[in-house]
Coordinates of C-alpha atoms in Angstrom, one line a residue:
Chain A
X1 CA 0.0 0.0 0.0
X2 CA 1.1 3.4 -0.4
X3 CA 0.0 7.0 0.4
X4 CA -1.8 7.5 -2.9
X5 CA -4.5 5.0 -2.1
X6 CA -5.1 7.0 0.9
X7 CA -5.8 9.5 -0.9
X8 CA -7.8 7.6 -3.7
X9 CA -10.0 6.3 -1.0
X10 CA -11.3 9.3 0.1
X11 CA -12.3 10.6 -3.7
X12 CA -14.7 9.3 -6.1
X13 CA -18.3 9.6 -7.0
X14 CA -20.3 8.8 -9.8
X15 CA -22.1 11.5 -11.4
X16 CA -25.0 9.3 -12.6
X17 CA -26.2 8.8 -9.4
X18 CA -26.6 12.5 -8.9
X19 CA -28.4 15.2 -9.5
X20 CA -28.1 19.0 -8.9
X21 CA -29.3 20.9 -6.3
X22 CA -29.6 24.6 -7.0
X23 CA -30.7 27.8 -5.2
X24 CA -31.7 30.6 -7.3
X25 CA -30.4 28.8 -10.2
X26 CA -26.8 28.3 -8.5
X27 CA -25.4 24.9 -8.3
X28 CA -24.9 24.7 -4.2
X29 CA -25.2 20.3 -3.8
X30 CA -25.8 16.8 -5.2
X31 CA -29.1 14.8 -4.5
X32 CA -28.9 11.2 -5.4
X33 CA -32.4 10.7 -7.8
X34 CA -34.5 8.5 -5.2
X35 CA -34.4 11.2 -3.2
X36 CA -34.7 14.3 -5.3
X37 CA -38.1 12.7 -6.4
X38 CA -39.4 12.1 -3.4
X39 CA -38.5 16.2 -2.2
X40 CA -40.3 16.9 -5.4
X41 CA -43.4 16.2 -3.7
X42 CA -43.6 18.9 -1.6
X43 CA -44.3 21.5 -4.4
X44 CA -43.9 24.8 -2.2
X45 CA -40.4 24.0 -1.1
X46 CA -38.5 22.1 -4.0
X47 CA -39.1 21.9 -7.6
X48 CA -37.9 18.7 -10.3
X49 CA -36.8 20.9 -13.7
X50 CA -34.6 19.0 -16.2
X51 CA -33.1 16.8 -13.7
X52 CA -31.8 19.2 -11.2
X53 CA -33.4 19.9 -8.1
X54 CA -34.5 23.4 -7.2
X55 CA -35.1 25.4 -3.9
X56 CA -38.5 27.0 -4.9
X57 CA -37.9 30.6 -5.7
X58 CA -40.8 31.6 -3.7
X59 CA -39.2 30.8 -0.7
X60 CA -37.1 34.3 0.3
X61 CA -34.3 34.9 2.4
X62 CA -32.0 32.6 5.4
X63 CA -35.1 31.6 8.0
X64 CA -37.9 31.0 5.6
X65 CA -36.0 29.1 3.4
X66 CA -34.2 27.3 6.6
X67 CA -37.5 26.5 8.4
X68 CA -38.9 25.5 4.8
X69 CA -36.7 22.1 4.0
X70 CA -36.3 22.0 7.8
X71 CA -39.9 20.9 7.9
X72 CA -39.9 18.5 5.1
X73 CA -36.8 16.5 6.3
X74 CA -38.4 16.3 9.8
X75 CA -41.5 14.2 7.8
X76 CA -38.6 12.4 5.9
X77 CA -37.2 11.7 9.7
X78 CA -40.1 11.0 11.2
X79 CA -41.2 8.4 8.4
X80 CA -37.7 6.4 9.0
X81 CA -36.5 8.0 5.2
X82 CA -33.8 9.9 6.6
X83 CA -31.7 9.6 9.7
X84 CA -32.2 11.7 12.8
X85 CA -31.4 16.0 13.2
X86 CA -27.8 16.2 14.9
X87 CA -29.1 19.2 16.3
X88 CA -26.1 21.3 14.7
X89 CA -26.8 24.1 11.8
X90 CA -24.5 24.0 8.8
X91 CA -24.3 26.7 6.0
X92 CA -25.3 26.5 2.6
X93 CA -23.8 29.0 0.0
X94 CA -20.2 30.1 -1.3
X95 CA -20.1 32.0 1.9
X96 CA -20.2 30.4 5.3
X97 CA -20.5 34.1 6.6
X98 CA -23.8 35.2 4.0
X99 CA -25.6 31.5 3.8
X100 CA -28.1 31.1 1.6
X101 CA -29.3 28.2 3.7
X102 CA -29.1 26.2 6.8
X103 CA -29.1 22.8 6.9
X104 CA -29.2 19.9 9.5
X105 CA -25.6 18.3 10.1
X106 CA -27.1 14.5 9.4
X107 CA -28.6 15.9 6.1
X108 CA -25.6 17.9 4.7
X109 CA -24.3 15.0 3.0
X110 CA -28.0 13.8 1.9
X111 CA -27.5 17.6 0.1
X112 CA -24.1 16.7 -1.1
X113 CA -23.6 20.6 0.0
X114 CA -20.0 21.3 0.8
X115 CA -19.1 21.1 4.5
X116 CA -16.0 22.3 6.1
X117 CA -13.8 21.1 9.3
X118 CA -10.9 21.3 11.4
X119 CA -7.9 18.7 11.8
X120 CA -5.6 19.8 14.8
X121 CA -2.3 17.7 14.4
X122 CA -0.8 18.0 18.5
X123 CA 2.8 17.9 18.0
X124 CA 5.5 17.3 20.5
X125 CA 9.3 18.4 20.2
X126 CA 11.8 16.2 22.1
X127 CA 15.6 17.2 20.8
X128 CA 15.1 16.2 17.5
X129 CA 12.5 13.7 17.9
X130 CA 8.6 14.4 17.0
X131 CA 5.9 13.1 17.9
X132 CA 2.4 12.9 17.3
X133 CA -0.9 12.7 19.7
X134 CA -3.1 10.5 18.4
X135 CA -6.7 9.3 19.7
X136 CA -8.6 6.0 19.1
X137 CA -12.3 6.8 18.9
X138 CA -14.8 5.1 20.9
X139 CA -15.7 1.5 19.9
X140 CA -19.7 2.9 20.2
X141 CA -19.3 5.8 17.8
X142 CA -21.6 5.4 14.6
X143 CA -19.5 6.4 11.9
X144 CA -15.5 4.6 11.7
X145 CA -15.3 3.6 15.5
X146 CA -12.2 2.3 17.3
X147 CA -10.3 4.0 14.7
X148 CA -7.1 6.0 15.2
X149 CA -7.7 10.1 15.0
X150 CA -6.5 13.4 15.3
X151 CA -5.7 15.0 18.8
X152 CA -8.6 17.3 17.8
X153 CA -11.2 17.5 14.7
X154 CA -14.6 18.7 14.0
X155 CA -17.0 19.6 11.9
X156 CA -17.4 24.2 11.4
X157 CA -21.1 24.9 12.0
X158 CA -23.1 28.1 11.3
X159 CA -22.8 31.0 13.6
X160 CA -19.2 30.4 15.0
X161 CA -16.2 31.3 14.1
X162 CA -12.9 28.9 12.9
X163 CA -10.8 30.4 15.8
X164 CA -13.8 29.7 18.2
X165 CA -14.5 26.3 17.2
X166 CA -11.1 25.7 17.3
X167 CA -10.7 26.1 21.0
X168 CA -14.4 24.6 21.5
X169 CA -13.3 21.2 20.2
X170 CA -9.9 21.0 21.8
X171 CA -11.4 21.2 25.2
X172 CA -14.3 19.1 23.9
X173 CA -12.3 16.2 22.4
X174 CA -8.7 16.6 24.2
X175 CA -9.5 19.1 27.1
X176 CA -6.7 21.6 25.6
X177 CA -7.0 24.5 27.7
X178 CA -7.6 27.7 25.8
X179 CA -4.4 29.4 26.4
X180 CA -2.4 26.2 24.9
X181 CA -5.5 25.8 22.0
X182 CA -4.9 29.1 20.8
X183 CA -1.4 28.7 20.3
X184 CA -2.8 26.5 17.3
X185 CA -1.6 27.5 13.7
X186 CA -3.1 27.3 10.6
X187 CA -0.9 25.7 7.8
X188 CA -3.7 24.9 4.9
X189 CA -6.6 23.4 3.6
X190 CA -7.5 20.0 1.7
X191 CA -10.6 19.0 -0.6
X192 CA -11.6 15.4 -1.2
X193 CA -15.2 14.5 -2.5
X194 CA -16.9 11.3 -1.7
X195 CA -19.9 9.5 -2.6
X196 CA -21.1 7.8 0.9
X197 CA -24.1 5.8 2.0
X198 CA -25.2 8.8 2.9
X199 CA -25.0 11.0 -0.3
X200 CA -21.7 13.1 -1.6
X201 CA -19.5 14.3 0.9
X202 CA -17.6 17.5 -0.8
X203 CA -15.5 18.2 2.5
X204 CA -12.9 21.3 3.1
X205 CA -10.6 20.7 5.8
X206 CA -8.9 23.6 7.5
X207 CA -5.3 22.3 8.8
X208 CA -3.7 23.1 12.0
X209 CA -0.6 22.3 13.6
X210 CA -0.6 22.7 17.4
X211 CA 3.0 22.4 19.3
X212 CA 2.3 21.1 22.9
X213 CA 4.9 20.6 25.8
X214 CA 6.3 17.4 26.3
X215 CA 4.6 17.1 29.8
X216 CA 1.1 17.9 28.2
X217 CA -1.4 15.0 28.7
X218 CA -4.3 14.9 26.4
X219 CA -7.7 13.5 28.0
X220 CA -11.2 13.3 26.1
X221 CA -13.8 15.7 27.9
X222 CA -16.6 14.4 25.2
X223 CA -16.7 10.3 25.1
X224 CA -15.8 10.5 21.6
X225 CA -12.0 9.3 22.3
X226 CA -11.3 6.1 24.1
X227 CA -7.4 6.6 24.7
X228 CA -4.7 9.1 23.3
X229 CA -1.1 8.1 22.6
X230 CA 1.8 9.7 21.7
X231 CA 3.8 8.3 18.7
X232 CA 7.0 9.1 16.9
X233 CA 6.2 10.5 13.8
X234 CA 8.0 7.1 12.2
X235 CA 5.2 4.6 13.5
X236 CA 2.2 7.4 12.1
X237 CA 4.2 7.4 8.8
X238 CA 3.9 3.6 8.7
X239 CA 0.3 3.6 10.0
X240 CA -0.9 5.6 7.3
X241 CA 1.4 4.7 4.5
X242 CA 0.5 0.8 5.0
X243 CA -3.0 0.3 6.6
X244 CA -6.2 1.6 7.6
X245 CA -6.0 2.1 10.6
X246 CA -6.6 6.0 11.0
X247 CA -10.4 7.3 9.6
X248 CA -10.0 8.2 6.2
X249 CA -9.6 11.9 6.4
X250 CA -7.1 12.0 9.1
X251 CA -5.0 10.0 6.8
X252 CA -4.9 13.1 4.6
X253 CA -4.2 16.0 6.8
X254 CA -1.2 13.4 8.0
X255 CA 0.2 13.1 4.5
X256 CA 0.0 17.0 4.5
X257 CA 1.7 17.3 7.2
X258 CA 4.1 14.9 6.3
X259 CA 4.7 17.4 3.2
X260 CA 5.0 20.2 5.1
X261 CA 7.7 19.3 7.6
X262 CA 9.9 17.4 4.8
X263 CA 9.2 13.9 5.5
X264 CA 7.9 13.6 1.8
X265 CA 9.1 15.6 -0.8
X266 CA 10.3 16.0 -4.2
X267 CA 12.9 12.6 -3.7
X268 CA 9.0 10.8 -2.7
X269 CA 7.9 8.8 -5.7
X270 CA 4.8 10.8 -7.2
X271 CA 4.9 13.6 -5.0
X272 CA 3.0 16.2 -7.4
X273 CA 0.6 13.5 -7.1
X274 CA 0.3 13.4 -3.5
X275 CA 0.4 17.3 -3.4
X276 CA -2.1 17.6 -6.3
X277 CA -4.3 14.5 -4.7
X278 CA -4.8 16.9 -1.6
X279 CA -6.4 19.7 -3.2
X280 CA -8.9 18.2 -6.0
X281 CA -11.6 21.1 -7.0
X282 CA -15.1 20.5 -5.6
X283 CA -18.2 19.9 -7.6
Chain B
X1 CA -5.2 44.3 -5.7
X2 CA -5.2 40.8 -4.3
X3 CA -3.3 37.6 -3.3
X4 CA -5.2 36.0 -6.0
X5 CA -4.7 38.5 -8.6
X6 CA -0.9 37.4 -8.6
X7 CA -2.5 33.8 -8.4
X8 CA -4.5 34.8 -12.0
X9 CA -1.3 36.4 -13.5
X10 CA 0.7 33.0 -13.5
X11 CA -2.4 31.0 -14.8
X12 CA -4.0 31.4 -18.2
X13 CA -3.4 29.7 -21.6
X14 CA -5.4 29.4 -24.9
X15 CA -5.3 25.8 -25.7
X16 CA -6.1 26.7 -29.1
X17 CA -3.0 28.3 -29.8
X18 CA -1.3 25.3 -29.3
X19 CA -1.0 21.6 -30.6
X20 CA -0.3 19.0 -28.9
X21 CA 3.5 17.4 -28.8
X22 CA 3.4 14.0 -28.2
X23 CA 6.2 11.4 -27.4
X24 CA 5.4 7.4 -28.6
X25 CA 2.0 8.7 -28.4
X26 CA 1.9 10.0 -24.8
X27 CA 1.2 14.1 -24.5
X28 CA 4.6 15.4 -23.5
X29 CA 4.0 19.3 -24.1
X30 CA 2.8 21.8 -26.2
X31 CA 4.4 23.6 -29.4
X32 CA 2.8 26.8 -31.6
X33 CA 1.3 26.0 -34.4
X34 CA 3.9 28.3 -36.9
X35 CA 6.7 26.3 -35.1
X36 CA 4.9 22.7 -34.7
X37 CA 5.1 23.4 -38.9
X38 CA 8.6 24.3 -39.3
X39 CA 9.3 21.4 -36.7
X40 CA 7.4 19.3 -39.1
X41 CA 9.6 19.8 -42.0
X42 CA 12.4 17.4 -40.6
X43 CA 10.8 14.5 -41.5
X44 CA 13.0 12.1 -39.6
X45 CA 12.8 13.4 -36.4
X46 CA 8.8 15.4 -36.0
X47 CA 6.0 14.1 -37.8
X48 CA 2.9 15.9 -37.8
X49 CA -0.3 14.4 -37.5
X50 CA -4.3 15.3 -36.7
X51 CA -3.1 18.2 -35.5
X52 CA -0.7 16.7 -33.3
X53 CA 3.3 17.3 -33.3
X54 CA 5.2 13.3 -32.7
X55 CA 8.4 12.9 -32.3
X56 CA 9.3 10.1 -34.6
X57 CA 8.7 6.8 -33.4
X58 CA 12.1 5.7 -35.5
X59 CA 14.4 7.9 -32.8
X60 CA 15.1 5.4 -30.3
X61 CA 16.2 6.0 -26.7
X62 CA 17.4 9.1 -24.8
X63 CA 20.5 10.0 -26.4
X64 CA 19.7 9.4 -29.8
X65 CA 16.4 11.3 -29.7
X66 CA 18.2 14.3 -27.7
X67 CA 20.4 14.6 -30.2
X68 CA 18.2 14.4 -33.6
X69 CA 16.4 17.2 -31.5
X70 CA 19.1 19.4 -30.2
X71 CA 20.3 19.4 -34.5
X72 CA 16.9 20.7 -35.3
X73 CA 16.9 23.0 -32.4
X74 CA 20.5 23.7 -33.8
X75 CA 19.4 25.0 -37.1
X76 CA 16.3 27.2 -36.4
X77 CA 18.9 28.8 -33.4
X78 CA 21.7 29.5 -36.0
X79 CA 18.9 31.0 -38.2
X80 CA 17.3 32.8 -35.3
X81 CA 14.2 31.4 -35.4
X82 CA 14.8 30.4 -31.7
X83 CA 17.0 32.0 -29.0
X84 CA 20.4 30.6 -28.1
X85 CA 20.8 27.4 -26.6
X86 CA 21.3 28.1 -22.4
X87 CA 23.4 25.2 -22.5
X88 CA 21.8 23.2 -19.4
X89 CA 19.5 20.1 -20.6
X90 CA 16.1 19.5 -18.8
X91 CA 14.6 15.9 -18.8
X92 CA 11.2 15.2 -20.7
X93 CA 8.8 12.8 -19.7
X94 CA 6.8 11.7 -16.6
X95 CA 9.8 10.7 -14.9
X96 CA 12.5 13.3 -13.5
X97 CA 14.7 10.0 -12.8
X98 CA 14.6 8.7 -16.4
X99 CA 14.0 11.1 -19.0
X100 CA 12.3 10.1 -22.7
X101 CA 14.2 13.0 -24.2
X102 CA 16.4 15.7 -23.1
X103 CA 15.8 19.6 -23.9
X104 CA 18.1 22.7 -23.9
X105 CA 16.8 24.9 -20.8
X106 CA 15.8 27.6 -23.4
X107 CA 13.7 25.4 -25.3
X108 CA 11.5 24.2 -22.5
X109 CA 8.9 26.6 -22.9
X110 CA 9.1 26.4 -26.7
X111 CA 7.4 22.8 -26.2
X112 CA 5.5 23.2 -23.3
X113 CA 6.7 20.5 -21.6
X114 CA 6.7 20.5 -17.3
X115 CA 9.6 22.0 -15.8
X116 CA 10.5 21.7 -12.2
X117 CA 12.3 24.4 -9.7
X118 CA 12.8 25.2 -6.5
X119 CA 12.4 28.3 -4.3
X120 CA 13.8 28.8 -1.3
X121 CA 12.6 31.0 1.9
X122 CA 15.1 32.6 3.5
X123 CA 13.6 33.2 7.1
X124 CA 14.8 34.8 10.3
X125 CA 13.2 35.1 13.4
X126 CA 13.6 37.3 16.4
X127 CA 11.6 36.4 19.0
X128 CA 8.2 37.0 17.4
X129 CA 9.5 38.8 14.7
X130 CA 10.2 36.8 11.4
X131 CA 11.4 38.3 8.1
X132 CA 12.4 37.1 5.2
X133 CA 15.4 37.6 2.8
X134 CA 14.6 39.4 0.0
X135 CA 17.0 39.5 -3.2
X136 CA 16.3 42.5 -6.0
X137 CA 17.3 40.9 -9.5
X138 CA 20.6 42.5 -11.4
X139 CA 19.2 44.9 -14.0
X140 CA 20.1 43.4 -16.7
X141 CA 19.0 40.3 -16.1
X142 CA 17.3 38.5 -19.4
X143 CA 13.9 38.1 -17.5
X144 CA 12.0 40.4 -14.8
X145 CA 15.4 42.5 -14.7
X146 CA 14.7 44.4 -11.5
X147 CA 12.3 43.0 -10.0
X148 CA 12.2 41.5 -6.0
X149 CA 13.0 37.8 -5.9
X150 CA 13.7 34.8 -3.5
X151 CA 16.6 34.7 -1.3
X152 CA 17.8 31.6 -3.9
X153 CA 15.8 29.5 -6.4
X154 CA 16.4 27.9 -9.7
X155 CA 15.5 25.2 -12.1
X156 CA 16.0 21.8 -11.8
X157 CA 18.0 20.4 -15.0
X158 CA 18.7 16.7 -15.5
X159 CA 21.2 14.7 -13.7
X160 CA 21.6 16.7 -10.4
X161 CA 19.2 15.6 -7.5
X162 CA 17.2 18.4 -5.9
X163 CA 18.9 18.0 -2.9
X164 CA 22.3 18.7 -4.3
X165 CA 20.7 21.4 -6.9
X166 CA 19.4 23.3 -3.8
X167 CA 22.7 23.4 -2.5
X168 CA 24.0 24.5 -5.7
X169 CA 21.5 27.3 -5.8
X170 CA 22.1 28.9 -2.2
X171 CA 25.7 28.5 -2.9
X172 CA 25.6 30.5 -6.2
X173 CA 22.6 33.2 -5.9
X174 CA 23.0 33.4 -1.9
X175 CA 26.8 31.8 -0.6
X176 CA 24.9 30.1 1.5
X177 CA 27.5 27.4 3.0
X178 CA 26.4 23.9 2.6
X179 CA 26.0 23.2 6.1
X180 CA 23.5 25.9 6.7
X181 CA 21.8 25.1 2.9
X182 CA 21.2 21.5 4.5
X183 CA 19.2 23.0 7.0
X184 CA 16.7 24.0 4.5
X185 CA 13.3 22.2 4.8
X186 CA 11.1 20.8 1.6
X187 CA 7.4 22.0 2.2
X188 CA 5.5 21.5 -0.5
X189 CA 4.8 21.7 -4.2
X190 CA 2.6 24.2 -6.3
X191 CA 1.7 24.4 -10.2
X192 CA 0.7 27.1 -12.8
X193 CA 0.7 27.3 -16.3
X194 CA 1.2 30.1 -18.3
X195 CA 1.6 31.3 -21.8
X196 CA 4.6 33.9 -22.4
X197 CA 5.7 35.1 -25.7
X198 CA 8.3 31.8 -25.7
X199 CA 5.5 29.2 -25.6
X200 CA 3.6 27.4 -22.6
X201 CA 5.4 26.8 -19.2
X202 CA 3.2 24.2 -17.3
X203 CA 5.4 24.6 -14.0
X204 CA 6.3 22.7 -10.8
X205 CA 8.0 24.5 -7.9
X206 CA 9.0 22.5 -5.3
X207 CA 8.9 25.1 -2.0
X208 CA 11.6 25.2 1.1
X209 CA 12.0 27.0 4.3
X210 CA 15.5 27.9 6.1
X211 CA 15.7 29.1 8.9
X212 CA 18.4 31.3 9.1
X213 CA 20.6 32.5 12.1
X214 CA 20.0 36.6 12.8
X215 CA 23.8 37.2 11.8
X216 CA 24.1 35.4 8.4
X217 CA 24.1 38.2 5.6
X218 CA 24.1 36.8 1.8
X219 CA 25.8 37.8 -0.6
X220 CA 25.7 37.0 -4.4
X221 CA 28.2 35.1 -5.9
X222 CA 26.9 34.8 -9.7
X223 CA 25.6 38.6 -10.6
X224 CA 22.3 37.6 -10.6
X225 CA 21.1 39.5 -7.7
X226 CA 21.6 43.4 -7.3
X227 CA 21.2 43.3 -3.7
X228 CA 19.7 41.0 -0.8
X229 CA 17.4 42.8 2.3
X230 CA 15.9 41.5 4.9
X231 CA 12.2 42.4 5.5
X232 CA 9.5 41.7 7.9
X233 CA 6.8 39.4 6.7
X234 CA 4.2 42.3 7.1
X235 CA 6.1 44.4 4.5
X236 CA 6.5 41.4 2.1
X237 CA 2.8 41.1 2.9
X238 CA 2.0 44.3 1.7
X239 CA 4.2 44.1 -1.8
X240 CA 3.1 40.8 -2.5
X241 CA -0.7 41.7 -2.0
X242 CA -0.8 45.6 -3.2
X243 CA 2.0 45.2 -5.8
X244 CA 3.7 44.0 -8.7
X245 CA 7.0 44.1 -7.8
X246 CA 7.7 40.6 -7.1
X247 CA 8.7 38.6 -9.7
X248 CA 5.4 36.9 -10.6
X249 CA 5.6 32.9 -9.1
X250 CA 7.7 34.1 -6.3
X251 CA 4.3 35.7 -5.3
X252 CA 2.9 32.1 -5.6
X253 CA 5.9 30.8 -3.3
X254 CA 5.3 33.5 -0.5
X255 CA 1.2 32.6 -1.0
X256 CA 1.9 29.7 0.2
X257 CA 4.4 30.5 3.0
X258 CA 1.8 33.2 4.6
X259 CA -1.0 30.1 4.7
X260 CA 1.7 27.4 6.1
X261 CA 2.2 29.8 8.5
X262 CA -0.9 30.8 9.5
X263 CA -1.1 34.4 8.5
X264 CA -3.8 33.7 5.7
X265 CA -6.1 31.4 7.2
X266 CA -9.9 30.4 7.1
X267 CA -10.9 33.8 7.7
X268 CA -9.5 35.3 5.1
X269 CA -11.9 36.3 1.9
X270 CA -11.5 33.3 -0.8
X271 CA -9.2 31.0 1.6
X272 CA -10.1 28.0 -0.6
X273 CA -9.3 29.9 -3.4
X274 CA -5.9 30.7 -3.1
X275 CA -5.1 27.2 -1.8
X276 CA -6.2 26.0 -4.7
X277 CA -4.9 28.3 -6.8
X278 CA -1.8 27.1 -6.2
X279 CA -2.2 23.6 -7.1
X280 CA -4.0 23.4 -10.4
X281 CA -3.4 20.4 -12.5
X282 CA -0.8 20.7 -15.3
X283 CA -2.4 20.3 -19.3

C-alpha cells in the first residue's frame, strides 16, 4: 500500500447517481435521484426541472428558506426515510459568513452541500524527535469507531467562528486549555469528494498544527476518544502509509503534514501527485 | 489588488494556440502552431499528424532522440528562429529520474513540456518577529530584470538531484554554506501554467524553508542578484498583496508560505481559493 491509495479512497463519485441541487439557479449540492423525487413532492419548497433539483424561488431569504426544508426533512425523519437531526446548523452557499441556507448536520451529506472542518495535528518536540498525539475513537461511535484520529477535529457549523470552534473542540475532544488551543496554527486546507451511503461528501478541511509541551497530557472531555497516545512520527508514517488504521480523512491532513515538515518531498515517488491529490476542486 | 490577482497572472493559456507534442504517443508538451510546422519539415525526427506534433517513433532511446532534436533546435537557433541554446539540458517525460528526451533549458517553454524548480525562503526570526530575505534581480537580467526575488531559487535540469541542486542554488545566488543550505526544509509543491511570448510553461515548484541564524548576511556570488534585504513578513505582505513588484511565481511561493504559517487562514476572503490556486493540474 502506499500514500496515494489514501488519498484515492477518500475521492470518487459517480455523477449518474446524482443530481443538482440549485438555489436561485446556483449549483450549491448533489441529491442522489430517489431522493430528489421524493423532495419533489412537496411542491412549495422544492421543484424537479430538467433533472436538477430546485429550492423554490418563492421561498425568500435565510429563516424562511431554513424553516422550509427544515420541515420537510423532519416528515422524511419522522417516516424512517432519513436519519435523525444532529441538532447542529451547517451553511449553505459560497459563503459560510452570507448563507443562503441552513441545513441539519445529518442531512448535509443527503444535500451533497460542501461542508467544512478542522484537523488539529498535537505535535510534540523532544531534541530532534517528534511526535504525534493520536486518539482512538470510541468503539460505540456510529460512523469509523475504534479507529485511530487526530488530537482534535470537527466539523465548522453556522454562527461560530474557525478560531472559536477551534478552541471549543480541543477542550471538547482533548481538554486543551484555551491558552495552549490558541497557540494553534493554521498551515492549509485540503478537498476530497466522496460518494457515501449517505449521499456526496464534498469536504474542506482547515489544517492546524498545534505544538504542545512534552509534559502535556491529552484526556477526552466528550466520550468520543477512548485513549490518546503519543507516537514518533515514524510509526504514524507507517500507520498511514501501510494500513487503515486512522479514519479516512485524518490520513490526509497526516500526508499533509508529512509534506509540510519534509518527510515527503520532491525525492518521494509521485509527489506532485500526492500534493495535487490533496487539493482536488469541488463539484 | 489581491493575493489572487498574482494567483490569476501565472495561470492562463489558450489551448487553441497550441497543438499537442506527443512522445510514442503519450502528451509530453505543447508547441505553436507556426513552429509545430517548421518542426514538421524534418521528417525524420517530427511528424505531424491530426493536429498533433510526434516525435518520430524511428528515434530510439534518450541519447539518440536528444540529439536528432538538439540538430533541429541547432538549425532554427543558427537562423534565429529560436533564441540561443542556455546550455543546461532538462529531462522530458513523466519521470525526473529517467527522461524520454532531453531539452536545452531555453527550449522548455518552446514545447510546453513541465519543468521543475525550487524556491527557497530565506527566514529569520527574532523572538516573534520573522522576516524574510529578499533579493532584488541584477538589471540586466534577461527576464523580470529588477524586480524582487527569493533569497535563492532555480531550475532543476537533469542529472543533479534536488537536494544537491538546492545546495548549488544557495551556494551560487546566496553563498549560503552547505552546512547551513542542508538545514533547509522541503514544504510542498505548487503548479501554474502560463503562456509567455516563448511558448507554454506548465510549471512545478518544489517550496523550502530555512531558517536562518539573525547574523548570516548573503551575498551573491553569480551577478544575478543586485542586492539582498531582509524584510518583515508584514512588509513582504503588503508588496506581494498591493503590488507587482515581485517577480510573478515568487508571489505564488510566498502565497503559500503566509498560509503554512498561519497568516492567511480560514478567515480570510476566498481561503479556498488561493489554496487552490496554487495547485492546479498541469495540461
Amino acid at each position: 500500500m502506499a500514500y496515494i491509495d489514501r488519498i484515492h479512497a477518500c475521492n470518487g463519485w459517480n455523477p449518474k447517481e446524482f443530481l443538482p441541487f440549485m438555489i436561485n439557479s446556483q449549483p450549491r449540492g448533489w441529491v442522489r435521484q430517489a431522493l430528489a423525487l421524493r423532495l419533489a413532492e412537496w411542491h412549495g419548497v422544492f421543484k424537479l426541472d430538467a433533472q436538477t433539483l430546485h429550492l423554490s424561488p418563492s421561498l425568500d431569504g435565510l429563516e424562511q428558506r431554513s424553516l422550509a426544508v427544515a420541515g420537510v426533512l423532519r416528515e422524511l425523519v419522522e417516516n424512517h426515510e432519513l436519519p435523525p437531526f444532529h441538532g447542529e446548523r451547517y451553511p449553505v452557499g459560497t459563503s459560510r459568513e452570507r448563507p443562503e441556507l441552513l441545513l441539519d448536520r445529518a442531512m448535509v451529506n443527503h444535500f451533497g452541500v460542501h461542508a467544512h472542518g478542522q484537523h488539529i495535528n498535537g505535535l510534540v518536540r523532544d531534541g530532534e524527535r517528534l511526535s504525534l498525539w493520536i486518539g482512538r475513537r470510541a468503539r460505540d461511535k456510529r460512523n469509523f469507531p475504534g479507529m485511530l484520529d487526530h488530537l482534535a477535529a470537527g466539523g465548522l457549523p453556522h454562527g461560530i467562528t474557525p478560531a472559536d470552534n477551534l478552541l471549543k473542540e480541543c477542550w471538547e475532544e482533548a481538554a486543551i486549555p484555551r491558552e495552549l488551543a490558541c497557540r494553534a496554527r493554521s498551515v492549509g486546507a485540503l478537498t476530497y469528494c466522496k460518494e457515501t451511503k449517505y449521499g456526496l461528501k464534498p469536504d474542506t478541511i482547515f489544517c492546524y498544527d498545534l505544538e504542545l509541551p512534552v509534559e502535556f497530557r491529552p484526556r477526552c472531555n466528550d466520550g468520543e476518544v477512548e485513549s490518546f497516545e503519543l507516537m514518533p512520527i515514524e510509526d504514524v508514517e507507517t500507520l498511514v502509509r501501510d494500513t487503515e488504521e486512522f479514519k479516512p480523512n485524518c490520513s490526509l491532513v497526516i500526508i499533509d503534514l508529512l509534506i509540510r515538515h519534509g518527510r515527503l518531498g520532491p525525492e518521494t515517488d509521485d509527489y506532485l501527485g500526492l500534493v495535487q491529490g490533496l487539493h482536488p476542486n469541488l463539484p
